[in-house]
Amino acid sequence: MTQCDLYFISGSPPCWTVMLALEVKGVNYTPRRLDNAKREQKAPEFLKINPRGQVPVLVHDGTTVCETLAILAYLDAIVPEPPLFGVSPAATALVWQIISECEGSLRERVSDVSRPLFRGKGEEFADRISAGMARVRDELALLETRLESGPWLAGDTLSAADLVVFPVVMQLCRAAARPEAEPMKLGVVPLSRHWPNLDAWRKRVEALDGYDKAYPPHWK
Ligand SMILES: N[C@@H](CCC(=O)N[C@@H](CS)C(=O)NCC(=O)O)C(=O)O
């Protein structure tokens, strides 16, 4: 494999998705960490790489790929095994359905809950967090039910659906574990008590080869 660089911000769920995919595919890469506090993603030299000033960005063998899902598709094309987008039409559709549901509902709903908590504004936005959490709970319930049919979100094998959803659920868990969130009784952590299937799935992801390497550096 020729030179591969990944530009990322630590703790960014989309970047974590790509890092997990790189590990699952066994792709060696050079991590290029950008400091969000210094707005390095908006520096002129990075804007030459991605004019949108966002990460993740993969640069491989002269090809620059922006956007998480585009990067996953690219990785699947250059390293076909293990396939991330299903091997039958029905499996491919299911993987995309779960990803679309995450992008259309879960990700934003989790941000509504986690953003104020990460900014230390839990008390100020307590009502908004509770309302947002009710909407997140609907999504978690769908995932919990889905995991009754198989170990991975799209069935028997790990897929891009797991890699996309996992960091979003972990972001929620991290926010819900903040002391400020405790009196709000969000009903997220410990996952083992509130969402046992999601907890078992989390452990499966954590057991993947390379999981530790992909873990957000500033969470360690
Ligand atoms: N749709 C994009 C979203 C990427 C995105 O939102 N990246 C965030 C990190 S989570 C970012 O770069 N934020 C910095 C900024 O917008 O200045 C993708 O999936 O790659």
PDB file of C-alpha atoms and ligand atoms in Angstrom, residues 9 11-15 36 39 41-42 52-56 66-69 71 103 107, ligand 1:
ATOM      1  CA  ILE A   9      -9.561  15.871  14.915  1.00  0.00           C
ATOM      2  CA  GLY A  11     -12.899  12.831  19.381  1.00  0.00           C
ATOM      3  CA  SER A  12     -14.672  13.596  16.104  1.00  0.00           C
ATOM      4  CA  PRO A  13     -17.136  10.735  15.485  1.00  0.00           C
ATOM      5  CA  PRO A  14     -16.714  10.836  11.673  1.00  0.00           C
ATOM      6  CA  CYS A  15     -12.914  10.684  12.052  1.00  0.00           C
ATOM      7  CA  ASN A  36      -9.658  22.191  16.634  1.00  0.00           C
ATOM      8  CA  ARG A  39      -8.786  26.019  14.183  1.00  0.00           C
ATOM      9  CA  GLN A  41      -8.714  22.844   9.888  1.00  0.00           C
ATOM     10  CA  LYS A  42      -9.319  26.418   8.672  1.00  0.00           C
ATOM     11  CA  ARG A  52     -14.585  23.101   3.325  1.00  0.00           C
ATOM     12  CA  GLY A  53     -12.117  23.074   6.225  1.00  0.00           C
ATOM     13  CA  GLN A  54     -13.430  19.841   7.701  1.00  0.00           C
ATOM     14  CA  VAL A  55     -12.108  16.421   8.615  1.00  0.00           C
ATOM     15  CA  PRO A  56     -11.808  13.501   8.034  1.00  0.00           C
ATOM     16  CA  CYS A  66     -13.191  14.193   1.767  1.00  0.00           C
ATOM     17  CA  GLU A  67     -16.419  13.123   3.541  1.00  0.00           C
ATOM     18  CA  THR A  68     -16.634  10.055   5.756  1.00  0.00           C
ATOM     19  CA  LEU A  69     -18.877   7.970   3.531  1.00  0.00           C
ATOM     20  CA  ILE A  71     -13.722   7.636   2.314  1.00  0.00           C
ATOM     21  CA  GLU A 103     -27.169  10.571   9.255  1.00  0.00           C
ATOM     22  CA  ARG A 107     -26.288  11.983  14.729  1.00  0.00           C
TER      23      ARG A 107
HETATM   24  N1  LIG B   1     -20.241  15.301   6.464  1.00  0.00           N
HETATM   25  C1  LIG B   1     -18.884  15.398   6.939  1.00  0.00           C
HETATM   26  C2  LIG B   1     -18.909  16.055   8.303  1.00  0.00           C
HETATM   27  C3  LIG B   1     -17.526  16.270   8.816  1.00  0.00           C
HETATM   28  C4  LIG B   1     -17.517  17.107  10.087  1.00  0.00           C
HETATM   29  O1  LIG B   1     -18.546  17.600  10.564  1.00  0.00           O
HETATM   30  N2  LIG B   1     -16.324  17.249  10.621  1.00  0.00           N
HETATM   31  C5  LIG B   1     -16.155  18.043  11.817  1.00  0.00           C
HETATM   32  C6  LIG B   1     -15.537  17.201  12.897  1.00  0.00           C
HETATM   33  S1  LIG B   1     -16.733  16.113  13.564  1.00  0.00           S
HETATM   34  C7  LIG B   1     -15.215  19.175  11.519  1.00  0.00           C
HETATM   35  O2  LIG B   1     -14.328  19.068  10.706  1.00  0.00           O
HETATM   36  N3  LIG B   1     -15.413  20.274  12.229  1.00  0.00           N
HETATM   37  C8  LIG B   1     -14.556  21.389  12.165  1.00  0.00           C
HETATM   38  C9  LIG B   1     -15.146  22.571  11.480  1.00  0.00           C
HETATM   39  O3  LIG B   1     -16.228  22.440  10.848  1.00  0.00           O
HETATM   40  O4  LIG B   1     -14.516  23.630  11.568  1.00  0.00           O
HETATM   41  C10 LIG B   1     -18.252  14.006   6.984  1.00  0.00           C
HETATM   42  O5  LIG B   1     -18.964  13.057   7.266  1.00  0.00           O
HETATM   43  O6  LIG B   1     -17.057  13.876   6.736  1.00  0.00           O
END
